Structure formats: structure tokens, C-alpha cells
PDB file of C-alpha atoms in Angstrom:
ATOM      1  CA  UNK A 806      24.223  32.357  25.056  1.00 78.00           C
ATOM      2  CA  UNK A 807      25.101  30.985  28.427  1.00 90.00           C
ATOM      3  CA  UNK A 808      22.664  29.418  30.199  1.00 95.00           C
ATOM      4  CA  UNK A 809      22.622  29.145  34.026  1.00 98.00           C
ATOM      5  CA  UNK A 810      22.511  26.174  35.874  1.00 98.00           C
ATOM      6  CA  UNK A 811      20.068  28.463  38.239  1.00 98.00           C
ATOM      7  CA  UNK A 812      18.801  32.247  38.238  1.00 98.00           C
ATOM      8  CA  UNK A 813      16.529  32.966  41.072  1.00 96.00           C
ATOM      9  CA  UNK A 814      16.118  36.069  44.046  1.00 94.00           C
ATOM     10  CA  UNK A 815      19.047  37.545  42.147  1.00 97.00           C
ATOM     11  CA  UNK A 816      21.479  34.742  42.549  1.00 98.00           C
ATOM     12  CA  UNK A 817      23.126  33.259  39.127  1.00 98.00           C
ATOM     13  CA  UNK A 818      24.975  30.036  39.314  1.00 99.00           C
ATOM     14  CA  UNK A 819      26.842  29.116  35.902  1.00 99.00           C
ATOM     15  CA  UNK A 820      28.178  25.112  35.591  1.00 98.00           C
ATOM     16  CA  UNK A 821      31.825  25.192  34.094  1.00 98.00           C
ATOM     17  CA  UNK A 822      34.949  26.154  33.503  1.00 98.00           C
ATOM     18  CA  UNK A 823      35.092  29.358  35.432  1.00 98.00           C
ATOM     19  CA  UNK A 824      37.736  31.390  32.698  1.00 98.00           C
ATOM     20  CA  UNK A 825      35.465  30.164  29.826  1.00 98.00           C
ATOM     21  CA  UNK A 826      32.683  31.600  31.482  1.00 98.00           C
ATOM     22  CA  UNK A 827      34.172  34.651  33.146  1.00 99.00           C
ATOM     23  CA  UNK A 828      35.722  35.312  29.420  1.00 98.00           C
ATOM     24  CA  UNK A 829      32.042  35.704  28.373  1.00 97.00           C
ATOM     25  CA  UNK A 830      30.038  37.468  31.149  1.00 98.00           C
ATOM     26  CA  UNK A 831      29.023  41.110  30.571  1.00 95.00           C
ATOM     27  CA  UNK A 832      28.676  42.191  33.987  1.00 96.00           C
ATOM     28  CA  UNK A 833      30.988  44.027  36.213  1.00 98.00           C
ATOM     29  CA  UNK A 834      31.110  43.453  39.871  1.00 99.00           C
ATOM     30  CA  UNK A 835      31.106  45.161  43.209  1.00 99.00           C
ATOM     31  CA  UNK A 836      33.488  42.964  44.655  1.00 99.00           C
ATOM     32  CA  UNK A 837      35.053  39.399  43.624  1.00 99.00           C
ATOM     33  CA  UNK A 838      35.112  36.573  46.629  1.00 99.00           C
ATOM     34  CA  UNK A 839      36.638  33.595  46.212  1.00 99.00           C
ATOM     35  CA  UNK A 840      38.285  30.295  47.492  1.00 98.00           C
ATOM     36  CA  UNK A 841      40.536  29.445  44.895  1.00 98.00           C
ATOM     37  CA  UNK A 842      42.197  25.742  44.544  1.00 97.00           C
ATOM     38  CA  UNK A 843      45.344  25.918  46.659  1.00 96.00           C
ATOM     39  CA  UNK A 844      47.181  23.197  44.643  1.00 92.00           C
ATOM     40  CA  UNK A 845      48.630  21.810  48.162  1.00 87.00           C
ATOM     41  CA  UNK A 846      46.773  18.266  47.610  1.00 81.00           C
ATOM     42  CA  UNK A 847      46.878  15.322  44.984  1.00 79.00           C
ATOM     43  CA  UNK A 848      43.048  15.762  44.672  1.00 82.00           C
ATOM     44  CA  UNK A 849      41.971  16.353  41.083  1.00 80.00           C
ATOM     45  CA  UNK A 850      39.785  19.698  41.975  1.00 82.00           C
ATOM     46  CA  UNK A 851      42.775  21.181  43.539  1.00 88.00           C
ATOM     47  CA  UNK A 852      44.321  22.528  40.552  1.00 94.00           C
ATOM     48  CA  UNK A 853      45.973  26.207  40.778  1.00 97.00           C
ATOM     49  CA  UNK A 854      44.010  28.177  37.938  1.00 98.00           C
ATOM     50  CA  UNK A 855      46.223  30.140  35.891  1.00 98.00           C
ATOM     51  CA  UNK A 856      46.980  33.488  37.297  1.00 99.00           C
ATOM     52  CA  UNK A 857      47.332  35.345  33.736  1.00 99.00           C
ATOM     53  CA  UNK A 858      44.439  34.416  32.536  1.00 99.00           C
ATOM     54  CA  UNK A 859      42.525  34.716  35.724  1.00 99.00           C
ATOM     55  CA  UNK A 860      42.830  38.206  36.425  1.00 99.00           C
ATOM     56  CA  UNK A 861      42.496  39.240  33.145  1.00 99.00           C
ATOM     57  CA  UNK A 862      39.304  38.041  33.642  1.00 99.00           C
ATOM     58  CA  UNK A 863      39.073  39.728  37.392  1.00 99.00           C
ATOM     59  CA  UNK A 864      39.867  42.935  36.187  1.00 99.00           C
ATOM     60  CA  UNK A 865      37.880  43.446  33.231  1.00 98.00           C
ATOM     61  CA  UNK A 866      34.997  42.323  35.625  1.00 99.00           C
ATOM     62  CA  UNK A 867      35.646  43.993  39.052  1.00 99.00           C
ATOM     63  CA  UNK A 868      34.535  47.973  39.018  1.00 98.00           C
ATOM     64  CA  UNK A 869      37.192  50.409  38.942  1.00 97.00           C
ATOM     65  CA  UNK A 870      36.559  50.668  43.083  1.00 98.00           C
ATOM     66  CA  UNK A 871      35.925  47.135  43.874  1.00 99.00           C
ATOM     67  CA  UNK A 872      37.756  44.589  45.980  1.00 99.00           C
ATOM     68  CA  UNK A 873      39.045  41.263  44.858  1.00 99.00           C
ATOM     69  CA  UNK A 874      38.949  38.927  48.062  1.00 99.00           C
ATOM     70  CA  UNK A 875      40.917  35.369  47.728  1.00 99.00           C
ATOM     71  CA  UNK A 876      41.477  33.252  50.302  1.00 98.00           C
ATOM     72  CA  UNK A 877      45.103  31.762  50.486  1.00 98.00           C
ATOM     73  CA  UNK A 878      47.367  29.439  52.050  1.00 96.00           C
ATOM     74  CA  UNK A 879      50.919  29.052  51.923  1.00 96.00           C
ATOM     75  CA  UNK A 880      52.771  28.552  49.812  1.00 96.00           C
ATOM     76  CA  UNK A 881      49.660  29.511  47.349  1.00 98.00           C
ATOM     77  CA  UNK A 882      49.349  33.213  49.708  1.00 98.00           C
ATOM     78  CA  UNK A 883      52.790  34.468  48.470  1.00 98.00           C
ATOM     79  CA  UNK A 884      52.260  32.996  44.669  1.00 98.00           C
ATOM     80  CA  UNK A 885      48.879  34.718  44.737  1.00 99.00           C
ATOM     81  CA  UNK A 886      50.133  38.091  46.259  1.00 99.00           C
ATOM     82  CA  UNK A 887      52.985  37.989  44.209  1.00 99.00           C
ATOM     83  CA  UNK A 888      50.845  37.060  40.858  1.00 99.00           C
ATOM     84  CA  UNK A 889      49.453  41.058  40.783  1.00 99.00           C
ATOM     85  CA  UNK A 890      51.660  42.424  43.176  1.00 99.00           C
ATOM     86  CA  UNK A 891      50.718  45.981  42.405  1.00 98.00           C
ATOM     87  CA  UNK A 892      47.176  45.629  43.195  1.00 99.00           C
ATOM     88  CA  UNK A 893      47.842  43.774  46.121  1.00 99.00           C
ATOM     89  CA  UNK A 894      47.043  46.209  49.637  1.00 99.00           C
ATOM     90  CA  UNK A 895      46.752  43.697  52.854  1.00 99.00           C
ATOM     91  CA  UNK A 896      45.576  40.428  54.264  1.00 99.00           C
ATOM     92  CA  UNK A 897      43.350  39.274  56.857  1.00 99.00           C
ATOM     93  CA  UNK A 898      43.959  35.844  58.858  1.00 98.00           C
ATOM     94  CA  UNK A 899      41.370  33.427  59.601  1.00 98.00           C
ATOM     95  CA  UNK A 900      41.871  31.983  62.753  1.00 96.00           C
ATOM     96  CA  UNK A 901      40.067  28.259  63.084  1.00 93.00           C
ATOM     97  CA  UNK A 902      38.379  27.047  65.902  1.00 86.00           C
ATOM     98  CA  UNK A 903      40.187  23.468  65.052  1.00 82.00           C
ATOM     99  CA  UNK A 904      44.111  22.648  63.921  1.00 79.00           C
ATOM    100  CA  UNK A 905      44.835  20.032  61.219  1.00 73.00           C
ATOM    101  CA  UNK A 906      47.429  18.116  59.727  1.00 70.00           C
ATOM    102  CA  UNK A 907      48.334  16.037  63.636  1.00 76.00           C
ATOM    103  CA  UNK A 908      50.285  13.703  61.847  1.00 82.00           C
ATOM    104  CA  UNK A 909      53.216  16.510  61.442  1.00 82.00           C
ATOM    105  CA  UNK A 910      52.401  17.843  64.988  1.00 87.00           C
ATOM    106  CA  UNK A 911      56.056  16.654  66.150  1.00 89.00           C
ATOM    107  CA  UNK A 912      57.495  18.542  63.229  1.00 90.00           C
ATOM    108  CA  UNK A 913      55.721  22.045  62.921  1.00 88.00           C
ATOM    109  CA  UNK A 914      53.313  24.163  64.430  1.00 90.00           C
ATOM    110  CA  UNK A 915      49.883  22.632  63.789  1.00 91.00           C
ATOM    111  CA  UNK A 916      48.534  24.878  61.389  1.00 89.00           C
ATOM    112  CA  UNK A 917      45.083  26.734  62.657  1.00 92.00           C
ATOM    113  CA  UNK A 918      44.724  30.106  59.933  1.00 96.00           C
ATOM    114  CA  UNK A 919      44.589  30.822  56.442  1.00 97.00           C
ATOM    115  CA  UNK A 920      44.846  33.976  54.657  1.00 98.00           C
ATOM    116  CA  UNK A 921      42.264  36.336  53.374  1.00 99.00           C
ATOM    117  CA  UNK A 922      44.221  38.804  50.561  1.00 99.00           C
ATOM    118  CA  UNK A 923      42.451  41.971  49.375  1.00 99.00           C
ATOM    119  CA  UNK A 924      43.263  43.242  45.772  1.00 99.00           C
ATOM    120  CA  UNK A 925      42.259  46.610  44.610  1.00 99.00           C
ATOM    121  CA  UNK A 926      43.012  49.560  41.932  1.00 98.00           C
ATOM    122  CA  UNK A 927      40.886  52.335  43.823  1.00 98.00           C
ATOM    123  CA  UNK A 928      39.914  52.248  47.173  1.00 98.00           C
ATOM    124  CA  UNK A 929      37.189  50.479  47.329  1.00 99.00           C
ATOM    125  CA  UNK A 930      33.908  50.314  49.691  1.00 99.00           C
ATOM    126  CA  UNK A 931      35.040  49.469  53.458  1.00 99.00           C
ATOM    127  CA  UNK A 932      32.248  49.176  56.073  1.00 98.00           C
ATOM    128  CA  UNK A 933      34.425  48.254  59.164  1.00 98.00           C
ATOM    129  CA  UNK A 934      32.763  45.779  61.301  1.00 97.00           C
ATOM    130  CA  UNK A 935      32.228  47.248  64.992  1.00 95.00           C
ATOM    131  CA  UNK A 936      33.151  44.697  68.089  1.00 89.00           C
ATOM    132  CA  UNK A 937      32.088  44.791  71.679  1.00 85.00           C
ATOM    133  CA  UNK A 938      34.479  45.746  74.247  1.00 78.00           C
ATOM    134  CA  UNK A 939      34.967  47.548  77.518  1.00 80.00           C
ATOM    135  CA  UNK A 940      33.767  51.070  77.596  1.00 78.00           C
ATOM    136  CA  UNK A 941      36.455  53.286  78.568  1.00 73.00           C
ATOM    137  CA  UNK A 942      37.268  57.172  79.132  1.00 74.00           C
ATOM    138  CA  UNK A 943      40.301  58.328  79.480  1.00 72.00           C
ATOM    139  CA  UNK A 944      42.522  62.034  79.066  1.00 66.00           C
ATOM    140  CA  UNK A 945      45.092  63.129  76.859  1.00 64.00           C
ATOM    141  CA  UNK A 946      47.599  66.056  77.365  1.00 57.00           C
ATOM    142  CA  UNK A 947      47.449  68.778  75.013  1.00 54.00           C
ATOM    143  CA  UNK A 948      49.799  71.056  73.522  1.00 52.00           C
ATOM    144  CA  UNK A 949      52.659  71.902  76.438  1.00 50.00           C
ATOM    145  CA  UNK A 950      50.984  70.291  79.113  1.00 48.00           C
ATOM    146  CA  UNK A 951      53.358  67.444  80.773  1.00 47.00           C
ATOM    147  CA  UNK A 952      51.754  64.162  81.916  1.00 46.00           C
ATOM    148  CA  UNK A 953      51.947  64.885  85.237  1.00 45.00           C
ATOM    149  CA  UNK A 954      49.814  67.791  84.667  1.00 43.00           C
ATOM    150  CA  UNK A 955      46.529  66.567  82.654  1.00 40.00           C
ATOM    151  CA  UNK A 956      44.119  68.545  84.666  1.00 44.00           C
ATOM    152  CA  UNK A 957      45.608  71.680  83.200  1.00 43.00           C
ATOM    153  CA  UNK A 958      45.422  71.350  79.405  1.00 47.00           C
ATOM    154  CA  UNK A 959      43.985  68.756  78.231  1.00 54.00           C
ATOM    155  CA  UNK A 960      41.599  66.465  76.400  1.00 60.00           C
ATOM    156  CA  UNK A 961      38.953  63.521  77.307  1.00 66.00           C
ATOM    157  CA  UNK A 962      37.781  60.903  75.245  1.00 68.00           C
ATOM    158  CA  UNK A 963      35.114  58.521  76.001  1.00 69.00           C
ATOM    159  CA  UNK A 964      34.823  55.449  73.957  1.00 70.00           C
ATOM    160  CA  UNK A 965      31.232  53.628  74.278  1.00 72.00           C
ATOM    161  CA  UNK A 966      32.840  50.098  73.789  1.00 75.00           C
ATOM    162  CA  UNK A 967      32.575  49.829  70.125  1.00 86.00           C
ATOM    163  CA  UNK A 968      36.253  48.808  68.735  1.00 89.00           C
ATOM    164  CA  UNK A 969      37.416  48.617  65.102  1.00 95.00           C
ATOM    165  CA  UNK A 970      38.599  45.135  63.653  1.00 96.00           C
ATOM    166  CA  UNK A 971      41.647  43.878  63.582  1.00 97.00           C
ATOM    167  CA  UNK A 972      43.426  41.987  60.870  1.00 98.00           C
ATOM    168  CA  UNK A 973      42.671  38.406  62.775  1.00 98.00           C
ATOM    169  CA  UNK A 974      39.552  36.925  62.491  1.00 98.00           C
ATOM    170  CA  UNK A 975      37.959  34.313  64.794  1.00 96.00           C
ATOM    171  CA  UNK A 976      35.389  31.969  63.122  1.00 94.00           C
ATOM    172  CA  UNK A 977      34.503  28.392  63.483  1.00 90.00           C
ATOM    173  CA  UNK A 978      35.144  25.721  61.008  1.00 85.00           C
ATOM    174  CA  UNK A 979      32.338  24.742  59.132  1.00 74.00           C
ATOM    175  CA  UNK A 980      31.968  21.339  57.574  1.00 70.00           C
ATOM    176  CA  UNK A 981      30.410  18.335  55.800  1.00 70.00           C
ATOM    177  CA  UNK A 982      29.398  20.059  52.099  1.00 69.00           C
ATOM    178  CA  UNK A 983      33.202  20.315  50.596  1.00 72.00           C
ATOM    179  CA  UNK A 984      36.528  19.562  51.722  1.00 70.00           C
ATOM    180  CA  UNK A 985      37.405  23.346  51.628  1.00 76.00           C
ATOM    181  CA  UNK A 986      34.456  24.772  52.998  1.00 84.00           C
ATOM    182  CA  UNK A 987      34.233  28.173  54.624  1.00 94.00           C
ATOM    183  CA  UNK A 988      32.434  29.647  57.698  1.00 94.00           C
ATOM    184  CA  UNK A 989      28.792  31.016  56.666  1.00 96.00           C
ATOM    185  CA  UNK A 990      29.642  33.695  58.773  1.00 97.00           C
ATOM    186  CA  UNK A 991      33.016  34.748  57.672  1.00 98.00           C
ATOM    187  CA  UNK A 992      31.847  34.969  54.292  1.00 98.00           C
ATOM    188  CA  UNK A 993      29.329  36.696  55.467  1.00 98.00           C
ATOM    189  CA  UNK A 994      31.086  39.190  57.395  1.00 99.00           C
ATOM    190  CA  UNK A 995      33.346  39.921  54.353  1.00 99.00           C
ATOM    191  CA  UNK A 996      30.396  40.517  52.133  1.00 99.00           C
ATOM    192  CA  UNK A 997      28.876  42.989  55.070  1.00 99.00           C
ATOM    193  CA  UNK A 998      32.398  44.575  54.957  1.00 99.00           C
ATOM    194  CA  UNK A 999      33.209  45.412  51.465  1.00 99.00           C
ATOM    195  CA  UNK A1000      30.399  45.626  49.812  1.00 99.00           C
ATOM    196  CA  UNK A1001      26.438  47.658  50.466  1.00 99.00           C
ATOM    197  CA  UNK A1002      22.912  45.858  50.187  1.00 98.00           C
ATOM    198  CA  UNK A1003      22.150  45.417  46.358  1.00 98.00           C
ATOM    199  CA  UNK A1004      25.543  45.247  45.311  1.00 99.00           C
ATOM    200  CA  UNK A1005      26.846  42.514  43.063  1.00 99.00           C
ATOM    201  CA  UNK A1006      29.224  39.899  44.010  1.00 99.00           C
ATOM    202  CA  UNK A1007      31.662  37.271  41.951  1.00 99.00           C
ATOM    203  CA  UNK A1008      32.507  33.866  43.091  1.00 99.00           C
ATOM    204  CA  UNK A1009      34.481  31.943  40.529  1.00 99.00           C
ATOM    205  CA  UNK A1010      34.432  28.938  42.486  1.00 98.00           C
ATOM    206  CA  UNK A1011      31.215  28.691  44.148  1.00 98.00           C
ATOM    207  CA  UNK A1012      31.796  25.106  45.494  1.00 95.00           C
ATOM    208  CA  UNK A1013      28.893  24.122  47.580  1.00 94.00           C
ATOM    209  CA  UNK A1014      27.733  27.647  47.266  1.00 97.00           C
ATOM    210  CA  UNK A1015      28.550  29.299  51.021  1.00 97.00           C
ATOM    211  CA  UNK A1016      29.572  33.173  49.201  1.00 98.00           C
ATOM    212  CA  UNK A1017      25.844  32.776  47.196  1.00 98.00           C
ATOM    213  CA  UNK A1018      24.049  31.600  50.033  1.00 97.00           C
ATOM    214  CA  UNK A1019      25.883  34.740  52.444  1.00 98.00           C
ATOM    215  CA  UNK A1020      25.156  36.929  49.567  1.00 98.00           C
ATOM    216  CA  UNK A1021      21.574  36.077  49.351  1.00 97.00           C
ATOM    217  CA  UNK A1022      21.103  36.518  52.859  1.00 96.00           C
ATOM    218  CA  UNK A1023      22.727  39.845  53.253  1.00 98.00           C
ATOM    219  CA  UNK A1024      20.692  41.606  50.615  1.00 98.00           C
ATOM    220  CA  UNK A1025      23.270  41.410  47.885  1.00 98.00           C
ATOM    221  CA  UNK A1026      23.452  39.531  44.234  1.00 98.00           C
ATOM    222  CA  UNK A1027      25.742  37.415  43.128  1.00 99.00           C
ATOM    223  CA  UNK A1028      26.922  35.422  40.096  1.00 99.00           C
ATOM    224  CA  UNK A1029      28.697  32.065  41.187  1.00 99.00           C
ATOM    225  CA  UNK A1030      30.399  29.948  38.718  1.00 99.00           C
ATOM    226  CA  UNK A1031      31.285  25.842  40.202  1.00 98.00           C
ATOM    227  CA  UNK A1032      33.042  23.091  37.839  1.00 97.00           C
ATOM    228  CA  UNK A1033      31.059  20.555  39.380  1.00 96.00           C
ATOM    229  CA  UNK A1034      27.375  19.621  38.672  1.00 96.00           C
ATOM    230  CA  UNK A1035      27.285  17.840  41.647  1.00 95.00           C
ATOM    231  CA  UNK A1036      27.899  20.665  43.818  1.00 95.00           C
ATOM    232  CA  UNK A1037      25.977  23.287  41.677  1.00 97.00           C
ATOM    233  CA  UNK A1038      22.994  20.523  43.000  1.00 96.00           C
ATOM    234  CA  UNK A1039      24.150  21.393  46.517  1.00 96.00           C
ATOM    235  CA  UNK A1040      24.394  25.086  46.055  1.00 97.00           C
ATOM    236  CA  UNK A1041      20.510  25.290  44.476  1.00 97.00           C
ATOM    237  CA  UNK A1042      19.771  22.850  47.054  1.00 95.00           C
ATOM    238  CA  UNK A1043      21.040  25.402  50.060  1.00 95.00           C
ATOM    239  CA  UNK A1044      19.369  28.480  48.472  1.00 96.00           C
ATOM    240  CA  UNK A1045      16.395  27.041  47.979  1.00 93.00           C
ATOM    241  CA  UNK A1046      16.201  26.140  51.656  1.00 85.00           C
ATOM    242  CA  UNK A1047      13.862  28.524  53.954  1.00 70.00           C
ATOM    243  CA  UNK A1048      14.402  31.386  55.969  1.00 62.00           C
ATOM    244  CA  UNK A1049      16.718  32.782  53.557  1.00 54.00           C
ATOM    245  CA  UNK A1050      16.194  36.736  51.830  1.00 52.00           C
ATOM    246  CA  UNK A1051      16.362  36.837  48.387  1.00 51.00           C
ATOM    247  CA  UNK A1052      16.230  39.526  46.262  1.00 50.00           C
ATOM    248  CA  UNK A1053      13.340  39.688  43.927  1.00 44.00           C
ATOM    249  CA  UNK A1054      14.369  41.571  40.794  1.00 40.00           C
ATOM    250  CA  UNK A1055      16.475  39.133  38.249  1.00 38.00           C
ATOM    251  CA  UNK A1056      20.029  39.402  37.391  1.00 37.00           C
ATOM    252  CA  UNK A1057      20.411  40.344  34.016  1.00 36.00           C
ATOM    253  CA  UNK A1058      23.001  38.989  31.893  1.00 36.00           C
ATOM    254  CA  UNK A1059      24.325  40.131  28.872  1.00 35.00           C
ATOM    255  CA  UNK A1060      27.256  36.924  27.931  1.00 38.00           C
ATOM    256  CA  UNK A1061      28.640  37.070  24.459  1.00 36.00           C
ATOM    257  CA  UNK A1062      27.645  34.078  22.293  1.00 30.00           C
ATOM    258  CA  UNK A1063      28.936  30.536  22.496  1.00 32.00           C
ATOM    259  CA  UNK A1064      28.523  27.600  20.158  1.00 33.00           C
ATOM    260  CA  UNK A1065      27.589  24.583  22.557  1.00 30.00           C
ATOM    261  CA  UNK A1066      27.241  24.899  26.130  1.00 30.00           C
ATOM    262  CA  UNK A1067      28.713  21.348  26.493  1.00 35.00           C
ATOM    263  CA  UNK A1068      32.259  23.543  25.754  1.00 38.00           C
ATOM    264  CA  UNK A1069      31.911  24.178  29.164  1.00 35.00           C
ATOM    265  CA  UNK A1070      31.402  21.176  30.692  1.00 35.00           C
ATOM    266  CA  UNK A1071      35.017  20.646  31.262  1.00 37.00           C
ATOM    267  CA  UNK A1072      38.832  21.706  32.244  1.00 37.00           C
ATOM    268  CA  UNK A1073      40.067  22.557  35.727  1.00 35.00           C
ATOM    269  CA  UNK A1074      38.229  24.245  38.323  1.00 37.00           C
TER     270      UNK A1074
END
């Protein structure tokens, strides 16, 4: 069987390749979140996993209703859209709070967003997170009435200040654990947003463990699966820090068997 690099508070951390160990697990999932390699570097982790393969795994995993989230940046975003373009329904952008990449800055547009794609079969849970604005009322004409005229037929609606979210979303960069690392609290916002307290969650490539640690902290499970012993060590590291909720009842996993566990220390991330 597989054993996990960690299993405590209901969060599962697996060291190795992630479609070995996806092509075992016996779970299926509330919603998949993941940074996937962008293969837009020389580094060695930056390797584009397979698409075939990959969501073979994602959909024998994900519920009928549940959301696949990847992040994306071009030209990865259109290869990933386009790699299960019938499942794909929308993207969100992640606005930075800093640019990169000054050294082109007299050739392009400094680039300051990446992509957030949403993959689904049936819709799937959606908890739209509220903003703060401006309270406003204001009056609509009704049926024949001109808008000159509002006073006679008419409508008034008052809105308290609470607006819906739009597609672009403003976090700051967070850094120094992995060169891709994401916001806390954009991962955390995404977990709030598709997915209810309790409910299990998929990261294929945990990384330093930012999705777990989220997941943890909003009340939700979650299996993550890293390459890397040395940032599995980070990830336990960050959950085991204080201050965090955890969830007390164990995951239980139900993985087919597997000869030698060393199988899996290997291949691309």
C-alpha cells in the first residue's frame, strides 16, 4: 500500500510521482487545486506533466460536480484549456502586487497576472465571495413607464454594499518557500469558494504545501502529493506550526497495492 509521507488533522501528503500515485488513490474529491509546472523555465522541476495521462487521473478522481482549479500562464493557459477543452467553463486572473521579468521591460508589457482555469462536467459547488462597496439605492422603470417618468411605475432597489466578484483577483505575492509560490490567501479564497467545510481537496503538486496548509485552516481535508522530499519537509513543517485548525477525524485511504514504495521516488513532478 502507499504510505504517506504525513497523515494528520485530516491532511495526507504522499512523496512522488504524482500520476503513479494519483493512478492508485481510491478517493474521489470535492474539488482538485493545483499549480502545475508551466514548462516556461530550464529548471528541472518545471516539466509540463502529460495532459493524457493527467486527467485521466483528474477525472476518475474529481466527483461528478466538482471543480478542477489549475493555475496557468501563457503559453501553458491555452495548452491547458485547450488539453480538455470540453470541460473547460472560465478563468479567473490573478493580479500581483509585484511585475517580473524587468529585463524585457523595453520589449513587452511587464507581466503582473496569471491565470486561474476552472474545469468541470456538472456544475459544481460555487460560494461567491461577497466584497465591500458603497451602499447604494437606486429606481428602475417598469413596464411602460419612460425614464423621465420613474415616480409613476416603477421599482427601487437598495443594495447594502455587498458586491459579487469579479473575474480579477487582487492578492499579494507571497515568497521565500518555492520559486512558484502562491498567496495563502488566494488559495484560500478559492478553497472558501468552491468547495464547503469538510469537503475534500486534491493538490497534485503540493510544493511547499500552501493548498494543504489553506485547506487545513478552512475546515476542509486534503490529500497533497509533492515530488520533492525536501519540500514535503517544508509542507509538514508549515502544518505542524500553531494556530492552525485541523480536522480531527483521519483521512482514510483505500490505494490499490504497489510493490516498493521506492517506485515512487522518481520521474517528473
Amino acid at each position: 500500500m502507499i504510505i504517506p509521507y504525513y497523515d494528520r488533522g485530516g491532511i495526507t501528503i504522499y512523496c512522488g510521482d504524482c500520476l503513479e500515485i494519483m493512478s492508485l488513490l481510491e478517493l474521489l474529491f470535492d474539488a482538485i487545486i493545483c499549480d502545475l509546472p508551466y514548462g516556461i523555465t530550464a529548471c528541472a522541476w518545471d516539466t509540463i506533466i502529460p495532459f493524457e495521462p493527467l486527467w485521466e487521473n483528474y477525472k476518475r478522481l474529481v466527483k461528478k460536480n466538482g471543480a478542477v482549479i489549475l493555475f496557468g500562464k501563457q503559453p501553458f493557459t491555452t495548452l491547458l484549456a485547450a488539453s480538455n477543452i470540453k470541460q473547460f467553463r472560465y478563468e479567473w486572473v490573478w493580479e500581483k502586487s509585484n511585475s517580473g521579468q524587468f529585463l524585457n521591460a523595453n520589449r513587452k508589457p511587464l507581466p503582473r497576472h496569471e491565470n486561474i482555469l476552472v474545469f468541470y462536467k456538472s456544475l459544481p459547488t460555487y460560494n461567491p465571495q461577497m466584497a465591500n462597496g458603497k451602499p447604494y439605492a437606486c429606481t428602475s422603470a417598469g413596464v411602460g413607464a419612460t425614464t423621465s417618468d420613474l415616480s409613476v411605475i416603477g421599482w427601487r432597489t437598495i443594495n447594502t454594499g455587498e458586491r459579487y466578484p469579479t473575474s480579477v483577483l487582487k492578492f499579494s505575492n507571497d515568497t521565500g518557500l518555492h520559486p512558484t509560490q502562491k498567496p495563502f490567501d488566494l488559495l484560500a479564497y478559492l478553497i472558501r469558494t468552491y468547495t464547503n467545510p469538510g469537503d475534500l481537496i486534491l493538490d497534485n503538486c503540493a510544493g511547499s504545501g500552501t493548498t494543504l496548509l489553506a485547506a487545513q485552516n478552512e475546515g476542509r481535508r486534503a490529500v497533497g502529493i509533492e515530488i520533492s522530499e525536501e519540500y514535503c519537509r517544508v509542507a509538514v513543517d508549515r502544518l505542524r506550526q500553531p494556530g492552525f485548525f485541523s480536522i480531527p477525524d483521519k483521512i482514510e485511504v483505500q490505494p490499490k497495492q504497489m510493490a516498493l514504495l521506492d517506485d515512487l521516488q522518481g520521474g517528473a513532478k
